[in-house]
mmCIF file of C-alpha atoms and ligand atoms in Angstrom:
data_model
loop_
_atom_site.group_PDB
_atom_site.id
_atom_site.type_symbol
_atom_site.label_atom_id
_atom_site.label_comp_id
_atom_site.label_asym_id
_atom_site.label_seq_id
_atom_site.Cartn_x
_atom_site.Cartn_y
_atom_site.Cartn_z
ATOM 1 C CA UNK A 25 89.108 133.846 72.868
ATOM 2 C CA UNK A 26 92.545 133.945 74.504
ATOM 3 C CA UNK A 27 94.753 131.047 74.480
ATOM 4 C CA UNK A 28 96.793 131.859 77.726
ATOM 5 C CA UNK A 29 95.404 132.554 80.958
ATOM 6 C CA UNK A 30 96.748 135.844 82.740
ATOM 7 C CA UNK A 31 99.788 134.866 84.698
ATOM 8 C CA UNK A 32 98.780 135.038 88.475
ATOM 9 C CA UNK A 33 100.702 137.495 90.797
ATOM 10 C CA UNK A 34 104.265 136.163 91.310
ATOM 11 C CA UNK A 35 104.258 133.470 88.558
ATOM 12 C CA UNK A 36 107.651 132.906 86.827
ATOM 13 C CA UNK A 37 106.994 132.181 82.906
ATOM 14 C CA UNK A 38 107.467 128.734 81.919
ATOM 15 C CA UNK A 39 107.336 127.385 85.512
ATOM 16 C CA UNK A 40 103.927 125.595 87.321
ATOM 17 C CA UNK A 41 103.029 128.373 89.581
ATOM 18 C CA UNK A 42 100.790 125.391 91.425
ATOM 19 C CA UNK A 43 102.081 121.870 91.428
ATOM 20 C CA UNK A 44 99.799 118.840 92.892
ATOM 21 C CA UNK A 45 101.284 115.693 93.869
ATOM 22 C CA UNK A 46 99.640 112.443 94.536
ATOM 23 C CA UNK A 47 102.365 110.639 96.511
ATOM 24 C CA UNK A 48 102.219 106.942 95.441
ATOM 25 C CA UNK A 49 104.269 103.761 96.012
ATOM 26 C CA UNK A 50 105.268 104.138 99.671
ATOM 27 C CA UNK A 51 103.759 100.744 100.298
ATOM 28 C CA UNK A 52 105.694 98.972 97.648
ATOM 29 C CA UNK A 53 108.925 100.772 98.492
ATOM 30 C CA UNK A 54 108.424 99.209 101.879
ATOM 31 C CA UNK A 55 107.461 95.975 100.432
ATOM 32 C CA UNK A 56 110.475 95.599 98.343
ATOM 33 C CA UNK A 57 112.888 96.321 101.139
ATOM 34 C CA UNK A 58 111.236 93.515 103.138
ATOM 35 C CA UNK A 59 109.932 96.026 105.779
ATOM 36 C CA UNK A 60 106.107 97.187 106.763
ATOM 37 C CA UNK A 61 104.267 99.471 104.957
ATOM 38 C CA UNK A 62 104.461 102.194 107.248
ATOM 39 C CA UNK A 63 108.062 102.327 107.069
ATOM 40 C CA UNK A 64 107.263 103.543 103.692
ATOM 41 C CA UNK A 65 105.013 106.206 104.720
ATOM 42 C CA UNK A 66 107.713 107.752 107.078
ATOM 43 C CA UNK A 67 110.458 107.566 104.146
ATOM 44 C CA UNK A 68 107.939 108.950 102.067
ATOM 45 C CA UNK A 69 107.327 112.008 104.624
ATOM 46 C CA UNK A 70 110.847 112.942 104.529
ATOM 47 C CA UNK A 71 110.839 113.355 100.763
ATOM 48 C CA UNK A 72 107.826 116.032 101.410
ATOM 49 C CA UNK A 73 110.699 118.164 102.940
ATOM 50 C CA UNK A 74 112.885 117.883 100.294
ATOM 51 C CA UNK A 75 110.211 118.841 97.606
ATOM 52 C CA UNK A 76 108.875 121.909 99.886
ATOM 53 C CA UNK A 77 112.146 123.335 100.304
ATOM 54 C CA UNK A 78 112.803 122.797 96.401
ATOM 55 C CA UNK A 79 109.689 124.957 95.414
ATOM 56 C CA UNK A 80 111.113 128.425 95.687
ATOM 57 C CA UNK A 81 114.071 127.450 93.435
ATOM 58 C CA UNK A 82 111.742 126.340 90.815
ATOM 59 C CA UNK A 83 109.204 129.121 90.658
ATOM 60 C CA UNK A 84 106.686 126.984 92.278
ATOM 61 C CA UNK A 85 104.488 129.075 94.703
ATOM 62 C CA UNK A 86 101.860 126.693 95.353
ATOM 63 C CA UNK A 87 102.212 123.038 96.227
ATOM 64 C CA UNK A 88 99.300 120.559 97.314
ATOM 65 C CA UNK A 89 99.762 117.182 98.326
ATOM 66 C CA UNK A 90 97.980 113.895 98.628
ATOM 67 C CA UNK A 91 98.423 112.433 102.263
ATOM 68 C CA UNK A 92 95.185 110.607 102.763
ATOM 69 C CA UNK A 93 92.174 110.064 100.691
ATOM 70 C CA UNK A 94 88.722 109.384 101.827
ATOM 71 C CA UNK A 95 89.064 106.027 100.517
ATOM 72 C CA UNK A 96 91.962 105.261 102.521
ATOM 73 C CA UNK A 97 90.140 104.288 105.620
ATOM 74 C CA UNK A 98 89.629 100.804 103.933
ATOM 75 C CA UNK A 99 93.269 100.362 104.972
ATOM 76 C CA UNK A 100 93.911 97.936 108.123
ATOM 77 C CA UNK A 101 93.487 99.636 111.495
ATOM 78 C CA UNK A 102 97.544 99.291 111.705
ATOM 79 C CA UNK A 103 98.099 101.299 108.501
ATOM 80 C CA UNK A 104 95.557 103.946 109.348
ATOM 81 C CA UNK A 105 96.576 104.692 112.896
ATOM 82 C CA UNK A 106 100.354 104.837 111.726
ATOM 83 C CA UNK A 107 99.730 107.400 109.103
ATOM 84 C CA UNK A 108 97.543 109.595 111.751
ATOM 85 C CA UNK A 109 100.329 109.558 114.100
ATOM 86 C CA UNK A 110 102.761 109.881 111.198
ATOM 87 C CA UNK A 111 100.758 113.448 110.370
ATOM 88 C CA UNK A 112 100.789 114.341 113.976
ATOM 89 C CA UNK A 113 104.627 114.064 114.097
ATOM 90 C CA UNK A 114 105.090 115.885 110.740
ATOM 91 C CA UNK A 115 103.244 118.601 112.334
ATOM 92 C CA UNK A 116 104.970 118.771 115.487
ATOM 93 C CA UNK A 117 108.592 117.983 114.296
ATOM 94 C CA UNK A 118 108.233 120.294 110.814
ATOM 95 C CA UNK A 119 106.684 123.409 112.097
ATOM 96 C CA UNK A 120 110.131 125.004 112.827
ATOM 97 C CA UNK A 121 111.513 124.101 109.060
ATOM 98 C CA UNK A 122 107.996 125.457 107.976
ATOM 99 C CA UNK A 123 108.532 128.749 109.565
ATOM 100 C CA UNK A 124 112.206 129.431 108.671
ATOM 101 C CA UNK A 125 111.115 128.543 104.985
ATOM 102 C CA UNK A 126 108.293 130.977 104.510
ATOM 103 C CA UNK A 127 105.846 128.164 104.380
ATOM 104 C CA UNK A 128 102.057 129.015 104.920
ATOM 105 C CA UNK A 129 100.252 125.298 105.434
ATOM 106 C CA UNK A 130 96.591 124.902 104.611
ATOM 107 C CA UNK A 131 94.804 121.334 104.876
ATOM 108 C CA UNK A 132 91.982 120.514 103.036
ATOM 109 C CA UNK A 133 89.674 117.703 103.136
ATOM 110 C CA UNK A 134 86.769 116.666 105.581
ATOM 111 C CA UNK A 135 88.011 117.099 109.508
ATOM 112 C CA UNK A 136 85.091 115.465 110.635
ATOM 113 C CA UNK A 137 86.401 112.083 110.941
ATOM 114 C CA UNK A 138 89.730 113.196 112.175
ATOM 115 C CA UNK A 139 90.916 113.000 115.985
ATOM 116 C CA UNK A 140 90.538 116.112 118.082
ATOM 117 C CA UNK A 141 94.678 116.169 118.652
ATOM 118 C CA UNK A 142 95.141 115.920 115.214
ATOM 119 C CA UNK A 143 92.823 118.606 114.306
ATOM 120 C CA UNK A 144 94.472 121.039 116.922
ATOM 121 C CA UNK A 145 97.634 120.315 115.476
ATOM 122 C CA UNK A 146 96.224 121.482 112.005
ATOM 123 C CA UNK A 147 94.406 124.316 113.065
ATOM 124 C CA UNK A 148 97.632 125.747 115.012
ATOM 125 C CA UNK A 149 100.017 125.196 112.326
ATOM 126 C CA UNK A 150 97.444 126.940 109.984
ATOM 127 C CA UNK A 151 97.209 129.854 112.112
ATOM 128 C CA UNK A 152 100.920 130.113 112.839
ATOM 129 C CA UNK A 153 102.041 130.083 109.633
ATOM 130 C CA UNK A 154 99.350 132.201 107.790
ATOM 131 C CA UNK A 155 101.333 135.114 107.177
ATOM 132 C CA UNK A 156 104.095 133.376 105.219
ATOM 133 C CA UNK A 157 103.997 133.797 101.597
ATOM 134 C CA UNK A 158 107.184 131.961 100.027
ATOM 135 C CA UNK A 159 106.041 128.618 99.258
ATOM 136 C CA UNK A 160 102.066 127.862 99.999
ATOM 137 C CA UNK A 161 101.823 124.101 101.055
ATOM 138 C CA UNK A 162 98.431 122.414 101.066
ATOM 139 C CA UNK A 163 98.176 119.024 102.948
ATOM 140 C CA UNK A 164 94.849 117.073 101.738
ATOM 141 C CA UNK A 165 93.907 114.522 104.603
ATOM 142 C CA UNK A 166 90.922 112.835 104.369
ATOM 143 C CA UNK A 167 90.269 114.412 100.930
ATOM 144 C CA UNK A 168 88.186 112.943 98.235
ATOM 145 C CA UNK A 169 87.248 115.223 95.214
ATOM 146 C CA UNK A 170 83.770 113.918 95.088
ATOM 147 C CA UNK A 171 83.190 114.448 98.720
ATOM 148 C CA UNK A 172 85.086 117.790 98.733
ATOM 149 C CA UNK A 173 82.213 118.918 95.589
ATOM 150 C CA UNK A 174 79.176 117.353 97.758
ATOM 151 C CA UNK A 175 80.473 119.150 100.692
ATOM 152 C CA UNK A 176 80.494 122.378 98.677
ATOM 153 C CA UNK A 177 77.038 121.551 96.920
ATOM 154 C CA UNK A 178 75.331 121.511 100.327
ATOM 155 C CA UNK A 179 76.543 124.828 101.399
ATOM 156 C CA UNK A 180 75.771 126.421 98.369
ATOM 157 C CA UNK A 181 72.300 124.840 98.535
ATOM 158 C CA UNK A 182 71.961 126.317 102.135
ATOM 159 C CA UNK A 183 72.853 129.682 100.821
ATOM 160 C CA UNK A 184 70.007 129.463 97.969
ATOM 161 C CA UNK A 185 67.676 127.911 100.350
ATOM 162 C CA UNK A 186 68.076 130.697 102.750
ATOM 163 C CA UNK A 187 68.046 133.265 100.000
ATOM 164 C CA UNK A 188 71.928 134.505 99.762
ATOM 165 C CA UNK A 189 71.875 132.905 96.679
ATOM 166 C CA UNK A 190 69.735 133.028 93.707
ATOM 167 C CA UNK A 191 69.754 129.627 91.319
ATOM 168 C CA UNK A 192 70.291 131.636 88.297
ATOM 169 C CA UNK A 193 73.395 133.411 89.824
ATOM 170 C CA UNK A 194 75.243 129.978 90.085
ATOM 171 C CA UNK A 195 77.806 129.358 87.334
ATOM 172 C CA UNK A 196 81.719 128.266 87.157
ATOM 173 C CA UNK A 197 82.650 130.907 89.304
ATOM 174 C CA UNK A 198 80.160 130.060 92.072
ATOM 175 C CA UNK A 199 81.030 126.452 92.982
ATOM 176 C CA UNK A 200 84.682 127.067 93.626
ATOM 177 C CA UNK A 201 84.155 129.624 96.065
ATOM 178 C CA UNK A 202 82.630 126.790 98.269
ATOM 179 C CA UNK A 203 85.485 124.110 97.572
ATOM 180 C CA UNK A 204 88.350 123.669 100.069
ATOM 181 C CA UNK A 205 90.498 125.072 97.818
ATOM 182 C CA UNK A 206 88.875 128.345 97.526
ATOM 183 C CA UNK A 207 91.782 130.587 98.343
ATOM 184 C CA UNK A 208 94.130 128.556 96.015
ATOM 185 C CA UNK A 209 94.613 128.895 92.490
ATOM 186 C CA UNK A 210 93.794 125.691 89.847
ATOM 187 C CA UNK A 211 97.125 123.182 89.778
ATOM 188 C CA UNK A 212 99.018 124.003 86.260
ATOM 189 C CA UNK A 213 100.419 120.538 86.847
ATOM 190 C CA UNK A 214 99.471 117.148 88.625
ATOM 191 C CA UNK A 215 102.480 114.734 89.205
ATOM 192 C CA UNK A 216 101.587 111.094 90.130
ATOM 193 C CA UNK A 217 104.439 108.784 91.437
ATOM 194 C CA UNK A 218 104.510 104.877 91.118
ATOM 195 C CA UNK A 219 103.874 104.254 87.956
ATOM 196 C CA UNK A 220 99.838 104.203 88.075
ATOM 197 C CA UNK A 221 97.816 106.511 85.293
ATOM 198 C CA UNK A 222 94.610 107.714 87.321
ATOM 199 C CA UNK A 223 93.595 110.509 89.369
ATOM 200 C CA UNK A 224 92.045 108.859 92.211
ATOM 201 C CA UNK A 225 89.563 111.569 93.293
ATOM 202 C CA UNK A 226 91.916 113.985 93.475
ATOM 203 C CA UNK A 227 91.308 117.797 92.813
ATOM 204 C CA UNK A 228 88.651 116.753 90.241
ATOM 205 C CA UNK A 229 86.940 120.053 89.598
ATOM 206 C CA UNK A 230 90.413 122.020 89.846
ATOM 207 C CA UNK A 231 92.218 119.985 87.456
ATOM 208 C CA UNK A 232 90.062 120.142 84.707
ATOM 209 C CA UNK A 233 93.149 122.291 82.648
ATOM 210 C CA UNK A 234 96.030 120.689 84.569
ATOM 211 C CA UNK A 235 99.007 119.375 82.788
ATOM 212 C CA UNK A 236 99.682 115.717 83.926
ATOM 213 C CA UNK A 237 103.067 113.496 84.693
ATOM 214 C CA UNK A 238 102.802 109.755 85.354
ATOM 215 C CA UNK A 239 106.063 108.830 86.337
ATOM 216 C CA UNK A 240 107.230 105.178 87.641
ATOM 217 C CA UNK A 241 109.382 106.378 90.705
ATOM 218 C CA UNK A 242 107.875 105.499 93.984
ATOM 219 C CA UNK A 243 107.219 108.512 96.040
ATOM 220 C CA UNK A 244 110.057 107.643 98.523
ATOM 221 C CA UNK A 245 112.842 107.474 96.009
ATOM 222 C CA UNK A 246 111.424 110.814 94.354
ATOM 223 C CA UNK A 247 114.292 113.467 94.079
ATOM 224 C CA UNK A 248 114.441 117.236 93.907
ATOM 225 C CA UNK A 249 116.361 116.619 90.726
ATOM 226 C CA UNK A 250 113.349 114.896 89.313
ATOM 227 C CA UNK A 251 110.916 117.321 90.751
ATOM 228 C CA UNK A 252 112.863 120.102 88.895
ATOM 229 C CA UNK A 253 113.059 118.237 85.794
ATOM 230 C CA UNK A 254 109.368 117.817 85.416
ATOM 231 C CA UNK A 255 108.662 121.654 86.328
ATOM 232 C CA UNK A 256 111.234 122.690 83.640
ATOM 233 C CA UNK A 257 109.426 120.107 81.207
ATOM 234 C CA UNK A 258 106.087 121.814 81.956
ATOM 235 C CA UNK A 259 107.467 124.966 80.358
ATOM 236 C CA UNK A 260 107.735 123.035 77.045
ATOM 237 C CA UNK A 261 103.912 122.310 77.145
ATOM 238 C CA UNK A 262 101.439 123.864 74.888
ATOM 239 C CA UNK A 263 98.520 124.887 76.866
ATOM 240 C CA UNK A 264 95.460 125.847 74.759
ATOM 241 C CA UNK A 265 92.585 125.692 77.388
ATOM 242 C CA UNK A 266 90.176 124.339 74.366
ATOM 243 C CA UNK A 267 91.317 127.144 72.016
ATOM 244 C CA UNK A 268 93.497 126.827 68.799
ATOM 245 C CA UNK A 269 96.703 128.709 67.582
ATOM 246 C CA UNK A 270 96.148 130.935 65.156
HETATM 247 C C1 FPP B 318 100.037 106.040 98.826
HETATM 248 O O1 FPP B 318 101.002 105.037 98.638
HETATM 249 C C2 FPP B 318 100.461 106.976 99.971
HETATM 250 C C3 FPP B 318 99.582 107.319 100.824
HETATM 251 C C4 FPP B 318 98.186 106.882 101.311
HETATM 252 C C5 FPP B 318 100.268 108.128 101.859
HETATM 253 C C6 FPP B 318 100.983 109.294 101.730
HETATM 254 C C7 FPP B 318 101.765 109.487 102.765
HETATM 255 C C8 FPP B 318 102.887 110.286 103.029
HETATM 256 C C9 FPP B 318 103.611 110.120 101.934
HETATM 257 C C10 FPP B 318 103.406 110.465 104.474
HETATM 258 C C11 FPP B 318 104.064 111.596 104.459
HETATM 259 C C12 FPP B 318 102.708 112.723 104.454
HETATM 260 C C13 FPP B 318 102.818 113.768 105.371
HETATM 261 C C14 FPP B 318 102.072 115.221 104.902
HETATM 262 C C15 FPP B 318 103.803 113.806 106.319
HETATM 263 P P1 FPP B 318 100.277 103.455 98.734
HETATM 264 O O2 FPP B 318 100.610 103.518 100.460
HETATM 265 O O3 FPP B 318 99.225 103.093 98.777
HETATM 266 O O4 FPP B 318 101.523 103.197 98.080
HETATM 267 P P2 FPP B 318 101.352 101.489 97.454
HETATM 268 O O5 FPP B 318 100.518 101.919 96.290
HETATM 269 O O6 FPP B 318 103.026 101.124 97.055
HETATM 270 O O7 FPP B 318 100.739 100.611 98.009
#
């Protein structure tokens, strides 16, 4: 059994090809400053640009960020509306910089519950940046790993029911083709900020063999230097994918 997976096209040895981030701690960061939670989310949005821009310098080709989970609808109406407004403003304000930096943007998650204006902006940004190839930024909005697997399974079951797929042909390669992330490699490294050590329904299927970094920094304080240091530390990890070293 091979111990190392084959490097992906364009992968820099020792660098995580795909980093996924659970951007946690915006609320606490704002509370510590006596400000409303949305103040923390706005500060968090500014960090996103800094980290996206750092990616090509550390050899990260794919960056996936968790912006809003299927569970986040439980927050107050003010916070949910403020976050949706922030996503709309982010797309409008950042399009120029994303284009200049060669960033291809994709969104994952269930769009059915999002408002039409936001969906249109998301679709337009995906179309405008589709040919970019320096960094592939995936933004998870109304995303949950269990929800994604359920939606994927529903489509797979429909293909079986319609005779396009035979049950005996379903294997580990089949389901990922139905996931929102079907065109993405699996994440090599998942970072969660703010001191919480849990994965909160993020990329459940895709992170089966990911390395994890749980760090205490609150997301609005997360710097490019810290990101670069976590990416270089990744090079020292011994990834065996269930095998053993000879
Ligand atoms: C978790 O922190 C963070 C979120 C639910 C929102 C993440 C959103 C951003 C960083 C905003 C920008 C994103 C884009 C793509 C523009 P929390 O609110 O749960 O923090 P807490 O645990 O301290 O309460």
